[in-house]
GROMACS .gro file of C-alpha atoms in nm:
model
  320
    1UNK     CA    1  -0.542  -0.961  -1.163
    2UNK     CA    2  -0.406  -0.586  -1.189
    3UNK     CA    3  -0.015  -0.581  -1.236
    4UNK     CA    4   0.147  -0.359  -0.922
    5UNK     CA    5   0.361  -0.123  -1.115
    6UNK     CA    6   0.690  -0.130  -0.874
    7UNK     CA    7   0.705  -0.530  -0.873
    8UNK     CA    8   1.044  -0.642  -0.754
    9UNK     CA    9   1.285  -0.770  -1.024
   10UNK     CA   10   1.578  -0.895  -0.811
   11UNK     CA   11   1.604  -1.261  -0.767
   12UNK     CA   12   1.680  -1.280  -0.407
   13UNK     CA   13   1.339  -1.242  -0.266
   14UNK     CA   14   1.263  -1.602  -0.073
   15UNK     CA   15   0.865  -1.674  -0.095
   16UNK     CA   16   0.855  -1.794   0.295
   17UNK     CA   17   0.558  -1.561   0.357
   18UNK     CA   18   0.273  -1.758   0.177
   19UNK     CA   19   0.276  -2.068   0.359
   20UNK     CA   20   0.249  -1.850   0.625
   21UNK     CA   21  -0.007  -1.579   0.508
   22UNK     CA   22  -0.214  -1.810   0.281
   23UNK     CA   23  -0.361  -2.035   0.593
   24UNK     CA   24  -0.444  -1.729   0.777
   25UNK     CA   25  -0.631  -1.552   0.532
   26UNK     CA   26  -0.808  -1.908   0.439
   27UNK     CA   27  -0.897  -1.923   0.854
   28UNK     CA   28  -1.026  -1.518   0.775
   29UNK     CA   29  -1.217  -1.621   0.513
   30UNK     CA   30  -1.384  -1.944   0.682
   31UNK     CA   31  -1.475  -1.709   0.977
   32UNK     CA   32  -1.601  -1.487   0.733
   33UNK     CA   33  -1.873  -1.682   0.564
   34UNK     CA   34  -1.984  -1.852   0.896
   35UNK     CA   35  -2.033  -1.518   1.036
   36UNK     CA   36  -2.285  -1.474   0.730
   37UNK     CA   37  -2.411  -1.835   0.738
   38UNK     CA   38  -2.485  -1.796   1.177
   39UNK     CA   39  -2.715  -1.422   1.046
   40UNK     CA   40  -2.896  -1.685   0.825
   41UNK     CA   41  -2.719  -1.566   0.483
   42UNK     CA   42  -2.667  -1.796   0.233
   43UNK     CA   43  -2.341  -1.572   0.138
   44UNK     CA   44  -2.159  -1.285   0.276
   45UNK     CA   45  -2.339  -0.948   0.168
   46UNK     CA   46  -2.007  -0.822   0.035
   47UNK     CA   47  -1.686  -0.909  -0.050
   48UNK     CA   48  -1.394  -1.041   0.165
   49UNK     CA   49  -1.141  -0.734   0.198
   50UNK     CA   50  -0.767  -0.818   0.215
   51UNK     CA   51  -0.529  -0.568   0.308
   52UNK     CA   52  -0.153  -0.597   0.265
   53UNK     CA   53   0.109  -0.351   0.363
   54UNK     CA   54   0.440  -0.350   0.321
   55UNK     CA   55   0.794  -0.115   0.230
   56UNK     CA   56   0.873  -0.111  -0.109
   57UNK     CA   57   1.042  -0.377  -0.198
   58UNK     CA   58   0.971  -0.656   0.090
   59UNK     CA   59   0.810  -0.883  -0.124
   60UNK     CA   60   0.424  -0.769  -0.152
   61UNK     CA   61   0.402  -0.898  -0.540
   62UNK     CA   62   0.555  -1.197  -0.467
   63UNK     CA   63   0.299  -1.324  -0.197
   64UNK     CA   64  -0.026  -1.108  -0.367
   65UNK     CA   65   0.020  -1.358  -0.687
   66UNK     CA   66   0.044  -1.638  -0.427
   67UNK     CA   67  -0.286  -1.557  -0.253
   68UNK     CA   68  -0.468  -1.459  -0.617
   69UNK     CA   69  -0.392  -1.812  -0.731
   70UNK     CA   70  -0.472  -1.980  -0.410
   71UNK     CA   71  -0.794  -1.833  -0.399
   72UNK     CA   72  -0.936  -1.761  -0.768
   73UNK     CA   73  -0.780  -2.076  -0.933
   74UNK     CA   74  -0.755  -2.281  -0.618
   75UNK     CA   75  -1.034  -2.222  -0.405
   76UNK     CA   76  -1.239  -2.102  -0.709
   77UNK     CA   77  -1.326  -1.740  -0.560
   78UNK     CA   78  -1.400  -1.471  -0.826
   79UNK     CA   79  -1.100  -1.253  -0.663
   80UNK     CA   80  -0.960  -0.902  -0.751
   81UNK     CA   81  -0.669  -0.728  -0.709
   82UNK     CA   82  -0.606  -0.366  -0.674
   83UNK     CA   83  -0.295  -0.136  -0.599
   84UNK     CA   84  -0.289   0.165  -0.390
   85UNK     CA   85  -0.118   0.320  -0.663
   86UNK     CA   86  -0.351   0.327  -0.928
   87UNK     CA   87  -0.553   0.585  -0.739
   88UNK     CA   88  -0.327   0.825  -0.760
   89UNK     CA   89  -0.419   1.173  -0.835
   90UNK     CA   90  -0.388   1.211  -1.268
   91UNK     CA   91  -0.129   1.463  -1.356
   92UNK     CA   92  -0.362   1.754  -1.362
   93UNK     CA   93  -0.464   1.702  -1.034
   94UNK     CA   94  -0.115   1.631  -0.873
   95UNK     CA   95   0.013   1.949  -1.067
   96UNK     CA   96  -0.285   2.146  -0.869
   97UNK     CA   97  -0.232   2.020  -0.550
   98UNK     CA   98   0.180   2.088  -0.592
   99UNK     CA   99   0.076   2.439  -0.745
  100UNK     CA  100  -0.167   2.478  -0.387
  101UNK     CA  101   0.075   2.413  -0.152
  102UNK     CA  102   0.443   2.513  -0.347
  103UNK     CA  103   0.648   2.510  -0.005
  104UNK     CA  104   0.544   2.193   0.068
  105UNK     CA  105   0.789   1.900  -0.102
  106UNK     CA  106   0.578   1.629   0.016
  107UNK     CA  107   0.306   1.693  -0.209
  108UNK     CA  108   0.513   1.797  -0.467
  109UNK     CA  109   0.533   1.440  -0.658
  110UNK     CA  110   0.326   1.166  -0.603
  111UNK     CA  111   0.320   0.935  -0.288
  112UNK     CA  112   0.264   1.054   0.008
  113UNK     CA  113  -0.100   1.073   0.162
  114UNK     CA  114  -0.274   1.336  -0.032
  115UNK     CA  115  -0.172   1.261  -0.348
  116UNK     CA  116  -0.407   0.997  -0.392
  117UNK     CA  117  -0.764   1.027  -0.593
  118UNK     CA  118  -0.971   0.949  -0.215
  119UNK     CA  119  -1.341   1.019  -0.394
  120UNK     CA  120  -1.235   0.750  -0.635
  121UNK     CA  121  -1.098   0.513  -0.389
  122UNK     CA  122  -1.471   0.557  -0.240
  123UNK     CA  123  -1.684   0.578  -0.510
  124UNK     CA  124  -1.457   0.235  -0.645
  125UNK     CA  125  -1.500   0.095  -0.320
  126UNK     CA  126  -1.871   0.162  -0.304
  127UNK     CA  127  -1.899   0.011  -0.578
  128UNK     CA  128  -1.736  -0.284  -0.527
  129UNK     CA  129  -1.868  -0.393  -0.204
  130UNK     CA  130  -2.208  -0.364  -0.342
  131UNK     CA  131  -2.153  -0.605  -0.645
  132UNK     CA  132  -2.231  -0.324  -0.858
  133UNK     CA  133  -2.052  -0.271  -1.221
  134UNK     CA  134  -1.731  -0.002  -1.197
  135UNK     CA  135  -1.422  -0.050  -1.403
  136UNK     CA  136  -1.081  -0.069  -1.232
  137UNK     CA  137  -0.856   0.244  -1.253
  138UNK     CA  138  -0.519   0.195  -1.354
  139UNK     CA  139  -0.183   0.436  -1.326
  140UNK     CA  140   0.069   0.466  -1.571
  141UNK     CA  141   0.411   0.569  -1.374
  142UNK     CA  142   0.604   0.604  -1.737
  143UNK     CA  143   0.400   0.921  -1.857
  144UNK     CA  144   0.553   1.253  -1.814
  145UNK     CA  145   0.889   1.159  -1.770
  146UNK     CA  146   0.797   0.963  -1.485
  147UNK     CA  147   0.622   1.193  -1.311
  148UNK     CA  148   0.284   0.950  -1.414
  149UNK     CA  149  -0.076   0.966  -1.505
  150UNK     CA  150  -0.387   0.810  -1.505
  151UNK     CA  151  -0.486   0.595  -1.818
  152UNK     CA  152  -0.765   0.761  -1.926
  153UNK     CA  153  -1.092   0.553  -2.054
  154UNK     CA  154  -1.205   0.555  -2.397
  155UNK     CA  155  -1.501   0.408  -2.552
  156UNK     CA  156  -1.224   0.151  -2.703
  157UNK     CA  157  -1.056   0.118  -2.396
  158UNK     CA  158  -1.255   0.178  -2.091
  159UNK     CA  159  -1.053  -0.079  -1.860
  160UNK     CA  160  -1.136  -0.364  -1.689
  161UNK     CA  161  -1.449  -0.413  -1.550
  162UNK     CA  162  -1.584  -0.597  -1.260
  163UNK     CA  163  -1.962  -0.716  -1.155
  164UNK     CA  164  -1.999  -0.683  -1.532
  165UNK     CA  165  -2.292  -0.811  -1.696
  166UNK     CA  166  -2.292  -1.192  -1.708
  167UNK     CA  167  -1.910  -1.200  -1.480
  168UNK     CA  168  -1.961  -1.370  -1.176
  169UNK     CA  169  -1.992  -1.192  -0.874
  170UNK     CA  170  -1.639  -1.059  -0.672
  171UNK     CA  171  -1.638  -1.270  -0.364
  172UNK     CA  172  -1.261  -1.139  -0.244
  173UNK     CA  173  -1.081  -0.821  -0.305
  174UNK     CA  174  -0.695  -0.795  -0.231
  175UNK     CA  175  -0.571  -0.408  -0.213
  176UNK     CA  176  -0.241  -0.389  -0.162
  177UNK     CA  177   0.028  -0.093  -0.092
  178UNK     CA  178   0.314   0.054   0.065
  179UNK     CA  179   0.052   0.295   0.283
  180UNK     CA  180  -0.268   0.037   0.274
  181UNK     CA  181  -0.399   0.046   0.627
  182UNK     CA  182  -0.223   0.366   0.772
  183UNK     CA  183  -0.441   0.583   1.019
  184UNK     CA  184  -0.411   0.903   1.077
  185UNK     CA  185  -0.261   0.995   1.428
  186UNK     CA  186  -0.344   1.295   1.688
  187UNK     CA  187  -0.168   1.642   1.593
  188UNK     CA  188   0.033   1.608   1.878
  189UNK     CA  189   0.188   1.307   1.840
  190UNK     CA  190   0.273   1.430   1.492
  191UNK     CA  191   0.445   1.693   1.657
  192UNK     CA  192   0.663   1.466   1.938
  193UNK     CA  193   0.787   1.266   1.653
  194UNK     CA  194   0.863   1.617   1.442
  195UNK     CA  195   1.013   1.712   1.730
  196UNK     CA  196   1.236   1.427   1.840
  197UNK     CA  197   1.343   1.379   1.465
  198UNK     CA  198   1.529   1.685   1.495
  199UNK     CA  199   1.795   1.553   1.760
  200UNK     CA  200   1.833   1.296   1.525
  201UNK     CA  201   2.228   1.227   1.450
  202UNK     CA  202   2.294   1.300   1.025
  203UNK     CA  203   2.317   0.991   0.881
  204UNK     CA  204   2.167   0.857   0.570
  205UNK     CA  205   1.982   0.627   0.820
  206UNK     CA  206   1.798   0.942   0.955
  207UNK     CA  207   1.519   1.027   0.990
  208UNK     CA  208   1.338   1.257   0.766
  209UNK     CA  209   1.053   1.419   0.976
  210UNK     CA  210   1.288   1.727   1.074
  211UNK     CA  211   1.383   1.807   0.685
  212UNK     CA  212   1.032   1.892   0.666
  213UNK     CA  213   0.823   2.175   0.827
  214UNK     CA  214   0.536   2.076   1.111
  215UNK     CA  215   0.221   2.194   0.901
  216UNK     CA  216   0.327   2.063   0.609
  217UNK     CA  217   0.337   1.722   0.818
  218UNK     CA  218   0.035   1.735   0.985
  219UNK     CA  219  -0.168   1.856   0.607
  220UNK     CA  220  -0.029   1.481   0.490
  221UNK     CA  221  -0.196   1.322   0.831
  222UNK     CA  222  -0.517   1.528   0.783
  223UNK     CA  223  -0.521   1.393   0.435
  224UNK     CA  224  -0.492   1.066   0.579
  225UNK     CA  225  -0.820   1.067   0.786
  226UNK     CA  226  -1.024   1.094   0.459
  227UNK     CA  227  -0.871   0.736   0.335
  228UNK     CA  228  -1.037   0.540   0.648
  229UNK     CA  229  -1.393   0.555   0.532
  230UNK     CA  230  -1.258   0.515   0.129
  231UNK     CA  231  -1.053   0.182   0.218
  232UNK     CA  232  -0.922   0.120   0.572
  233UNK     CA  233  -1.295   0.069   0.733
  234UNK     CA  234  -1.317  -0.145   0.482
  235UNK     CA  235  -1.054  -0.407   0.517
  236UNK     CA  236  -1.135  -0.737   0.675
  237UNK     CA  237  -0.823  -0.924   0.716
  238UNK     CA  238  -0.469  -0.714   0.702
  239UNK     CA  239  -0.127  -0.873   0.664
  240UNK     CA  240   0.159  -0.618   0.769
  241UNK     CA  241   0.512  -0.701   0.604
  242UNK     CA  242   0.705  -0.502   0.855
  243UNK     CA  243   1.078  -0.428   0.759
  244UNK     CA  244   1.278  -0.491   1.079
  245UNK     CA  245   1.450  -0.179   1.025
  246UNK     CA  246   1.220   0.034   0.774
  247UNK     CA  247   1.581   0.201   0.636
  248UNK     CA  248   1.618  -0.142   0.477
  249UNK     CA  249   1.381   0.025   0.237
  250UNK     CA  250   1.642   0.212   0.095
  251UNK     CA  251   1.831  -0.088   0.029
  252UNK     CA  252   1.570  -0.301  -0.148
  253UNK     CA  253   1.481  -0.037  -0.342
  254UNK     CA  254   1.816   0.014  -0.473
  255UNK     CA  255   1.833  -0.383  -0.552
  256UNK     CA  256   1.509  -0.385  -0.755
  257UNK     CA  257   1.654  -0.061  -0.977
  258UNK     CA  258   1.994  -0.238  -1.062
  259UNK     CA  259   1.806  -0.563  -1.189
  260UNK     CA  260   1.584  -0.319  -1.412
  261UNK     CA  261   1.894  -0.184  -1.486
  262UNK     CA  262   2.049  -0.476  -1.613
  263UNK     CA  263   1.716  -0.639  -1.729
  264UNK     CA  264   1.600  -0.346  -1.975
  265UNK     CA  265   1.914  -0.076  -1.995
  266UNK     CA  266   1.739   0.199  -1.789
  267UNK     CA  267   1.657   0.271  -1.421
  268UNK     CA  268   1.725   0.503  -1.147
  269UNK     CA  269   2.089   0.580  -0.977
  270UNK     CA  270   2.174   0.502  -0.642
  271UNK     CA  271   2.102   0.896  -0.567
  272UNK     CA  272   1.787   0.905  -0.715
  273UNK     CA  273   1.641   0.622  -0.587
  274UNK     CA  274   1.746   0.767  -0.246
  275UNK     CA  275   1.577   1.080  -0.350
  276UNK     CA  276   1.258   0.887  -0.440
  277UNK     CA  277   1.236   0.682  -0.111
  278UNK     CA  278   1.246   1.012   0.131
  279UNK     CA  279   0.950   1.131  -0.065
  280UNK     CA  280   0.759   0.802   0.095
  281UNK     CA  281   0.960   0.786   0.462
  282UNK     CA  282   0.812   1.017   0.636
  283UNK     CA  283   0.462   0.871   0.633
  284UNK     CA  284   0.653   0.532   0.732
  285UNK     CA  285   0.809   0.756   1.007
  286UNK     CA  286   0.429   0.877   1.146
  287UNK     CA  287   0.238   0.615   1.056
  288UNK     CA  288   0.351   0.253   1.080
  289UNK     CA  289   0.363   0.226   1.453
  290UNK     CA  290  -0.062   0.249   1.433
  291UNK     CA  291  -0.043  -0.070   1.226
  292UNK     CA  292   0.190  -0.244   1.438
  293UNK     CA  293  -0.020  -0.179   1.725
  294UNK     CA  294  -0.290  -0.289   1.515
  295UNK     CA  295  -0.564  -0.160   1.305
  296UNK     CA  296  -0.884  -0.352   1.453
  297UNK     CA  297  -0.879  -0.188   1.787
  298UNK     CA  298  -0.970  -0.498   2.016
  299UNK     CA  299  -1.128  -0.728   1.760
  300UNK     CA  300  -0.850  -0.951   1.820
  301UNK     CA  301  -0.738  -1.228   1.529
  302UNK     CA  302  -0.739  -1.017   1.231
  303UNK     CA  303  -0.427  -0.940   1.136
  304UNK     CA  304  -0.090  -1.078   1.070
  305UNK     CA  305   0.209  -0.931   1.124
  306UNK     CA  306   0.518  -1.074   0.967
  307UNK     CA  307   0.869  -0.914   1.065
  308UNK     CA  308   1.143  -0.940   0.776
  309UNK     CA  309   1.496  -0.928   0.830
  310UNK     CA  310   1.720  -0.744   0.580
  311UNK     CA  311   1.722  -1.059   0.349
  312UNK     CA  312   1.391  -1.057   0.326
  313UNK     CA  313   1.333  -1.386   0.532
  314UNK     CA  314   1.030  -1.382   0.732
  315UNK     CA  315   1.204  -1.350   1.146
  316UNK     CA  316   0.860  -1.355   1.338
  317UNK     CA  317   0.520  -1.376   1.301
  318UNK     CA  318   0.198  -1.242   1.502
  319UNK     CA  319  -0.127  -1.220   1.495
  320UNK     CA  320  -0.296  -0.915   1.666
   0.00000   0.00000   0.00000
């Protein structure tokens, strides 16, 4: 299993998602094989693609560890899992793009749509889905001052690989993020939201949309369409961890900097880490009413939604 490089550090998250979570994805899987076994397939062609979104900070690591155990050590499937984040753009690339597009602060920094590596998300994915051998990218948030990298592969260290040579086949694949499953939307409603944002009273509870320019919006949600056919297309079974007010964001974020704080002597400030969640809202803003709506259209059954209150306690649940 990958580590997910923002893993919550506070204490107060309450595992009540995985008995939840776990027997639907177990019910996904079942369907999954029998759907294979009724085509006369002794096993499913590819792997079994889990998708889980969530705000940073609502508990994602928690239940991905939950689910990785239940189904490599439990159910005994050869299971991976990958983070959005690792296929970020290296720091060359993310200094290009920022350089391309210098009036544009969402693309300035890495996070928003765009500012991930979408060939490599394919050519990974491509990879993976045909049981072929490909090595799993992984992002290193500490190097330049923060501002990250990609840990490059050397012959001593070319990372870890999957569908190796003698390794057993990958039979499930969990890819997990704060923007896994977002769709792009239609330029106009883009705009509608741009331009309702900007009646928007000031508060810290905001939103962001208006403090940015239209086009510079609607670049991040052409950028999006490319990650449908990398990823999204891909996914199988999603589980949404929907904030019941996505400012809580803020919040939890803030929590999981004051334990690291206090854990290892370093950290962000309050103001920083407020700085570093409106780089991310306003793709939360655009895009997570798609995956509330759903993501599979009207092939009803596969995907849970759970909604989490400000403690982090699971309120509702719904499949879609």
């Amino acid at each position: 299993m990958t580590s997910t490089p923002d893993a919550p550090l506070g204490s107060r998250i309450i595992d009540d998602k995985s008995p939840i979570c776990v027997p639907f994805i177990l019910d996904r899987l079942a369907q999954y094989r029998k759907q294979a076994a009724d085509a006369g397939s002794a096993a499913p062609a590819r792997p079994f693609v889990v998708g889980i979104n969530g705000v940073q900070g609502v508990g994602k690591t928690t239940l991905v560890q939950t689910l990785y155990e239940t189904l490599q050590d439990r159910e005994g499937l050869e299971t991976l899992v990958v983070s959005i984040d690792d296929f970020y753009l290296t720091h060359a690339d993310q200094n290009a793009l920022a350089a391309a597009h210098p009036d544009n602060a969402l693309v300035q920094v890495r996070g928003e749509p765009g500012t991930h590596d979408t060939a490599l998300l394919t050519s990974f994915f491509d990879a993976v889905c045909s049981s072929t051998p490909t090595h799993v990218p992984e992002y290193d948030k500490a190097r330049f001052s923060g501002k990250g990298d990609r840990a490059a592969p050397t012959p001593e260290k070319p990372g870890r690989l999957v569908n190796g040579p003698g390794q057993p086949p990958l039979q499930v694949v969990i890819v997990e993020g704060w923007c896994v499953a977002f769709r792009a939307v239609a330029p106009a409603e883009v705009e509608t939201k741009w331009q309702q944002s900007g009646a928007s009273p000031n508060s810290k509870l905001a939103s962001k949309l208006h403090t940015h320019k239209l086009e510079h919006l609607l670049f991040v949600n052409k950028k999006l369409a490319d990650y449908d056919a990398a990823v999204t297309n891909r996914i199988d079974a999603l589980i949404h961890l929907d904030a019941e007010q996505t400012p809580y964001v803020y919040d939890w974020r803030r929590e999981q900097e004051a334990a690291l704080r206090q854990a290892r002597g370093t950290g962000m400030t309050d103001e920083q880490v407020e700085q570093f969640v409106d780089a991310y809202y306003p793709a939360y803003e655009l895009f997570s009413d798609g995956v509330r709506r759903g993501i599979f259209g009207e092939d009803k059954g596969r995907q849970l939604r759970l909604i989490v209150g400000k403690d982090r306690r699971v309120k509702e649940s719904i499949v879609l």
